[in-house]
Amino acid sequence: MGFIDDKEVEAPFVGDPMDRIDGRLKVTGTATYSAEYQLPEMAHAVLIGSTVAKGRIKSMDTKQAERAPGVLAVISHLNSPKVPGHINRDHPAEPPKIGQPLRVFYDDKIYFNDQPVAVVVADTLERARYAAGLIQVKYKEEPHQTDFNQNKQKADLPTQAKRNPKSGLADYTRGKEDAYATEAIKMEAEYVQPTEVHNPMELQAVIAHWEAPDRLTLYDKTQGVKSTQKTFAEEWNIPVENVKVVATFVGGAFGNALHNWPHETAAIIAAKKVNRPVKLMLTREQMFTMVGYRPHTWQKVGMSASADGQLTGITHEAIGQTSSYEEFTESTLQQSRMMYTCPNVTTRYRILPLDISTPIWMRGPGEATGAFALESALDEMAHQLKIDPLAFRLHNLPDKDPQNGKPWSTNYLRECMEMGAERIGWQERKMQPGSNREGEWLVGFGMGAGTFGANRRGAKAYAKLQPNGTILIQSATTDIGPGTGTAMVQIAADALGVQPDKIRFELGNSAFPDSPKQGGSSTINSVGSAVRAACLELKQKLQQLAAARSGTAFSAAKPEDISIADGSITLAGNRSASITYADLLKQNQGQDIEVLTTSEPGQEREKYSMYSFSVHFAKVHVHPVTGQVLVQKVVCCADAGTIINTKTAGNQMIGGAVGGIGMALVEDAVLDHRFGRYVTKDFASYHVPVHADIPPVEVAFVNKPDMIVDPIGTKGLGEIAIIGVAPAIANAVFNATGKRIRELPITPDKLV
Amino acid sequence: MEEQKANKEGQSEQPHNDTRRDFLKQSSLLTALVLTPPTVFNAAAARLDEKVAEKFEKVPVTLEINRVKQKLSVEPRVTLLDLLREQLNLTGTKKGCDYGQCGACTVHVDGVRVNSCLTFAVMLDGKKITTIEGLAEGDELHPMQQAFIKHDGFQCGYCTPGQIMSAVACVREGHANSEAEIREYMSGNICRCGAYPNIVKAIQEVKNGGQKV
Ligand code: FES
Ligand code: FES
């Protein structure tokens, strides 16, 4: 054919339910995850963790392990090569910077149970594992504090809030402080979110390879190849460009690969020591202790309203757990300040350091925890007012941001609520809890709303027209599962006016142009904008080259009129105007026709409040005798701006619903405080939803563009997919049984 | 190869590198050997050569993996999962827990789905093993693979090979007759991304399409 004109291109591709570009690789087992690269002479490392939660290492006997067959090295604080970045901040009182991993093998200090204290490197995995069992460590134990409730009074303001009273983490009051307390119609309740563990199916893994004494390559499970590159360049005091990070496929992460962790440094140290590439994959048990978790959080909500259902006061307090060596914070209370119209709002956020490893943002970080309390409290308030909880929310939806008075860039939460109510069959909900039955089961309906900031960031993309008429695009983003590459191809196809199969999009490599970490629902609005900009710039470049080469027709043309065909570019509506790539290349002095484009957000944040919104509806069955909860149906509605791919985005929403069902009903990481160690350490003891737990999930998108956030109209989806799901289920359980469960998960023992 | 490497750096701290088979006299295996007849012990102490040590460590097995017969020599403690991933470069089979709790490592042994992490390779002498890499017929994807793509039965893709191997077996076993039955018989395969409803749709399509699986 050799020619694609506007009619033959079935644009726009944005919005299509296109199959994933990497689907074939994933279903044939040929997608390569971090532990799956084959390097010559690769050795295997196994980490040994401490068995006490606090204290010092008294002695370590590694002799037997060192003599075990195949063992290449046993490394601990006793013999670890010095890590330059660790030594640089050698003041014992100085905590590591936020986001910096624990200084592994640095000294004899123990900060949490299962802290890595040694690593065994051997020629095979089995030999490394066997030798690891031969190491004898003795500790000088100190009393540890891991019990949240016993230490709650020690909670304190985060440093950031102490330094800056304007910080989002600082105390906040709008109107009168704690106004609810003096109102006539009010509620007050405490809510507990237990520790949850991300537990992606892929175990955290890294291959560290020193290609030269100052050149490091990492095949690493990370959500940020650039951030990881920077972290380890600093840690090893080598130029950033000497560190290469590859994360082409990431087997889920949900936030736990937003941070760099001790095991990564341990593998790098090991590779240095044995002078061979070293592969280190955590065990499932270590996934509970070494790569973060959603922190145990206590919350208290006080709420008041007028008899006709107008909110008059909200006070929302939270204490989130962190580690003793790193300050972890999240925005648990943000939505209470801006979701609903309310003249008097107070929020107070505190953190509580315990002798446990550092938490890390887990899908819908903070907000998902906060929404459990806020959306449960709204349900409690509505019940007290004898008002339908949907009507109560609709009545209190603000038409501008009540926190700062700015207009919303877009806010279709009302539409979401209306769409969802119809789909779940909200009219079948009974106002009187416990009064609805299907057979022997109690039936309940519940809802929960969510929001997350549309946080577009700066990003770069590279685009190049290849001699065969295909376009190569690269950006150093990652894809932990949402289908980033597929969405980018769709965006690029529209921007370039070519078929998606002419585009190759590459990600997951630190050699590519700068991109933020894949987190905070910001990939599409940040990287998508960069990809679009690069494609438009490429077209402009083609038009300029064509104009310079062959004159009038192209000079008069606009970049968007340029058609990229097989071997030549042409003009839409003027097929006789055509110029071959060979000629264009000549015009470009034989240089590749390529662009490197930066795309940055503008001043819009100063003028607008920008958020994605979601609402989730659940119908549950609760067994009156056994307390078993069976979720019957979930409806998820999202206002996330333009939906790039309805198939993958729908799947992402379903995934959020599944995560939320886990949060509501089963997930609970339990510590044995005698040892400060988790007793839940695998999927037998820490439950996550399985096939049998998941009912049909219906997804509906508002799918209206928000052209203020970014030029594609997207706002972000990953977080709002889970925020609000757990309270929807908790509220449905209340509706079914009249029992209000304020401490997750809602296990049968709490209902009987 | 190890000897070469070991000579480069940190050699002084690794006294064990020179003769890796020395373990028979100096390692903890010594303890085990103390319990064995004196002749064996003496032989060990007298520095056995590589071949003899190999006999202690490794067991010959013949496995037919993805229709190819392979004569292998494996340590008895090597799981089928680690054999596939670490020695045969068949990394399509995934490790999600190593405890038999997640299904990411599902393969077929003589047509039956098993968790390869709970199966020692030496137990499988003479058996036929199919991994995700052996499911397609050349370039032609298996109907279940096609259905997973069509219904987007995955996100990150890490549980996917296990889900697909399990799904094929689920249909062959006759356990895919309803949505509820599929959910029950697929519950050994965890998908943390939560693509469950799409996986169920994919399986239903294959089952109802009547294609040969
Ligand atoms: S890796 Fe075998 S069941 Fe999880
Ligand atoms: S697709 Fe990620 S775990 Fe199933």
PDB file of N, CA and C and ligand atoms in Angstrom, chain A residues 26 33 199-202 250-254 480-481 651, chain B residues 153-160 163 189-196 199, ligand 2:
ATOM      1  N   LYS A  26       3.948 -11.642  27.387  1.00  0.00           N
ATOM      2  CA  LYS A  26       3.509 -12.059  28.722  1.00  0.00           C
ATOM      3  C   LYS A  26       2.825 -13.425  28.708  1.00  0.00           C
ATOM      4  N   TYR A  33      11.702 -10.507  33.403  1.00  0.00           N
ATOM      5  CA  TYR A  33      11.667  -9.762  34.677  1.00  0.00           C
ATOM      6  C   TYR A  33      13.085  -9.749  35.261  1.00  0.00           C
ATOM      7  N   ASN A 199       3.028  -7.219  48.666  1.00  0.00           N
ATOM      8  CA  ASN A 199       3.075  -8.576  48.143  1.00  0.00           C
ATOM      9  C   ASN A 199       2.774  -8.714  46.649  1.00  0.00           C
ATOM     10  N   PRO A 200       3.487  -8.001  45.806  1.00  0.00           N
ATOM     11  CA  PRO A 200       3.324  -8.274  44.369  1.00  0.00           C
ATOM     12  C   PRO A 200       3.722  -9.718  44.098  1.00  0.00           C
ATOM     13  N   MET A 201       3.236 -10.284  43.016  1.00  0.00           N
ATOM     14  CA  MET A 201       3.562 -11.696  42.758  1.00  0.00           C
ATOM     15  C   MET A 201       5.044 -11.887  42.479  1.00  0.00           C
ATOM     16  N   GLU A 202       5.662 -10.939  41.832  1.00  0.00           N
ATOM     17  CA  GLU A 202       7.114 -11.074  41.611  1.00  0.00           C
ATOM     18  C   GLU A 202       7.832 -10.694  42.895  1.00  0.00           C
ATOM     19  N   VAL A 250       8.132  -5.379  35.117  1.00  0.00           N
ATOM     20  CA  VAL A 250       8.062  -5.369  36.581  1.00  0.00           C
ATOM     21  C   VAL A 250       6.816  -6.155  36.974  1.00  0.00           C
ATOM     22  N   GLY A 251       7.039  -7.199  37.755  1.00  0.00           N
ATOM     23  CA  GLY A 251       5.922  -8.098  38.092  1.00  0.00           C
ATOM     24  C   GLY A 251       5.063  -7.603  39.225  1.00  0.00           C
ATOM     25  N   GLY A 252       4.479  -6.422  39.043  1.00  0.00           N
ATOM     26  CA  GLY A 252       3.667  -5.800  40.090  1.00  0.00           C
ATOM     27  C   GLY A 252       4.567  -5.160  41.121  1.00  0.00           C
ATOM     28  N   ALA A 253       4.041  -4.179  41.828  1.00  0.00           N
ATOM     29  CA  ALA A 253       4.851  -3.505  42.852  1.00  0.00           C
ATOM     30  C   ALA A 253       3.923  -2.759  43.803  1.00  0.00           C
ATOM     31  N   PHE A 254       2.945  -2.046  43.259  1.00  0.00           N
ATOM     32  CA  PHE A 254       1.929  -1.338  44.055  1.00  0.00           C
ATOM     33  C   PHE A 254       2.549  -0.330  45.000  1.00  0.00           C
ATOM     34  N   ILE A 480       4.540  -1.265  35.649  1.00  0.00           N
ATOM     35  CA  ILE A 480       4.367  -2.295  36.678  1.00  0.00           C
ATOM     36  C   ILE A 480       3.084  -3.086  36.457  1.00  0.00           C
ATOM     37  N   GLY A 481       2.398  -2.801  35.369  1.00  0.00           N
ATOM     38  CA  GLY A 481       1.195  -3.580  35.070  1.00  0.00           C
ATOM     39  C   GLY A 481       0.057  -2.843  34.385  1.00  0.00           C
ATOM     40  N   ASN A 651      -9.330  -2.897  33.399  1.00  0.00           N
ATOM     41  CA  ASN A 651      -8.612  -3.923  34.159  1.00  0.00           C
ATOM     42  C   ASN A 651      -7.947  -3.314  35.395  1.00  0.00           C
TER      43      ASN A 651
ATOM     44  N   GLY B 153      -6.334 -10.727  30.436  1.00  0.00           N
ATOM     45  CA  GLY B 153      -6.346 -11.525  31.663  1.00  0.00           C
ATOM     46  C   GLY B 153      -5.089 -11.370  32.502  1.00  0.00           C
ATOM     47  N   PHE B 154      -4.508 -10.198  32.488  1.00  0.00           N
ATOM     48  CA  PHE B 154      -3.273  -9.961  33.250  1.00  0.00           C
ATOM     49  C   PHE B 154      -2.987  -8.477  33.249  1.00  0.00           C
ATOM     50  N   GLN B 155      -2.107  -8.089  34.139  1.00  0.00           N
ATOM     51  CA  GLN B 155      -1.578  -6.724  34.107  1.00  0.00           C
ATOM     52  C   GLN B 155      -0.056  -6.821  34.054  1.00  0.00           C
ATOM     53  N   CYS B 156       0.553  -7.052  35.226  1.00  0.00           N
ATOM     54  CA  CYS B 156       2.022  -7.124  35.221  1.00  0.00           C
ATOM     55  C   CYS B 156       2.525  -8.343  34.474  1.00  0.00           C
ATOM     56  N   GLY B 157       1.712  -9.391  34.410  1.00  0.00           N
ATOM     57  CA  GLY B 157       2.100 -10.572  33.647  1.00  0.00           C
ATOM     58  C   GLY B 157       2.869 -11.614  34.425  1.00  0.00           C
ATOM     59  N   TYR B 158       3.125 -11.359  35.694  1.00  0.00           N
ATOM     60  CA  TYR B 158       3.997 -12.276  36.423  1.00  0.00           C
ATOM     61  C   TYR B 158       3.283 -13.569  36.816  1.00  0.00           C
ATOM     62  N   CYS B 159       2.002 -13.466  37.138  1.00  0.00           N
ATOM     63  CA  CYS B 159       1.272 -14.691  37.494  1.00  0.00           C
ATOM     64  C   CYS B 159       0.780 -15.418  36.256  1.00  0.00           C
ATOM     65  N   THR B 160       0.893 -14.753  35.109  1.00  0.00           N
ATOM     66  CA  THR B 160       0.211 -15.183  33.885  1.00  0.00           C
ATOM     67  C   THR B 160       0.596 -16.580  33.388  1.00  0.00           C
ATOM     68  N   GLN B 163      -1.160 -18.914  35.591  1.00  0.00           N
ATOM     69  CA  GLN B 163      -2.620 -18.863  35.375  1.00  0.00           C
ATOM     70  C   GLN B 163      -2.977 -19.634  34.101  1.00  0.00           C
ATOM     71  N   ASN B 189      -4.216 -20.074  42.052  1.00  0.00           N
ATOM     72  CA  ASN B 189      -3.368 -19.154  41.289  1.00  0.00           C
ATOM     73  C   ASN B 189      -3.699 -17.716  41.665  1.00  0.00           C
ATOM     74  N   ILE B 190      -2.802 -17.135  42.443  1.00  0.00           N
ATOM     75  CA  ILE B 190      -3.047 -15.763  42.903  1.00  0.00           C
ATOM     76  C   ILE B 190      -2.626 -14.762  41.832  1.00  0.00           C
ATOM     77  N   CYS B 191      -3.458 -13.752  41.651  1.00  0.00           N
ATOM     78  CA  CYS B 191      -3.090 -12.623  40.794  1.00  0.00           C
ATOM     79  C   CYS B 191      -3.198 -11.379  41.665  1.00  0.00           C
ATOM     80  N   ARG B 192      -2.080 -10.862  42.077  1.00  0.00           N
ATOM     81  CA  ARG B 192      -2.117  -9.711  42.976  1.00  0.00           C
ATOM     82  C   ARG B 192      -2.557  -8.447  42.240  1.00  0.00           C
ATOM     83  N   CYS B 193      -2.345  -8.419  40.920  1.00  0.00           N
ATOM     84  CA  CYS B 193      -2.842  -7.285  40.140  1.00  0.00           C
ATOM     85  C   CYS B 193      -4.368  -7.304  40.095  1.00  0.00           C
ATOM     86  N   GLY B 194      -4.947  -8.466  40.340  1.00  0.00           N
ATOM     87  CA  GLY B 194      -6.400  -8.557  40.438  1.00  0.00           C
ATOM     88  C   GLY B 194      -7.119  -8.683  39.108  1.00  0.00           C
ATOM     89  N   ALA B 195      -6.509  -9.348  38.163  1.00  0.00           N
ATOM     90  CA  ALA B 195      -7.155  -9.491  36.852  1.00  0.00           C
ATOM     91  C   ALA B 195      -8.152 -10.656  36.824  1.00  0.00           C
ATOM     92  N   TYR B 196      -8.548 -11.128  37.994  1.00  0.00           N
ATOM     93  CA  TYR B 196      -9.387 -12.337  38.086  1.00  0.00           C
ATOM     94  C   TYR B 196     -10.592 -12.365  37.150  1.00  0.00           C
ATOM     95  N   ILE B 199      -9.576 -13.095  33.692  1.00  0.00           N
ATOM     96  CA  ILE B 199      -9.052 -14.457  33.536  1.00  0.00           C
ATOM     97  C   ILE B 199     -10.223 -15.427  33.401  1.00  0.00           C
TER      98      ILE B 199
HETATM   99  S1  FES C   2      -0.941 -10.009  36.319  1.00  0.00           S
HETATM  100 FE1  FES C   2       0.228  -9.229  37.958  1.00  0.00          FE
HETATM  101  S2  FES C   2      -0.068 -10.762  39.407  1.00  0.00           S
HETATM  102 FE2  FES C   2      -1.417 -11.366  37.895  1.00  0.00          FE
END
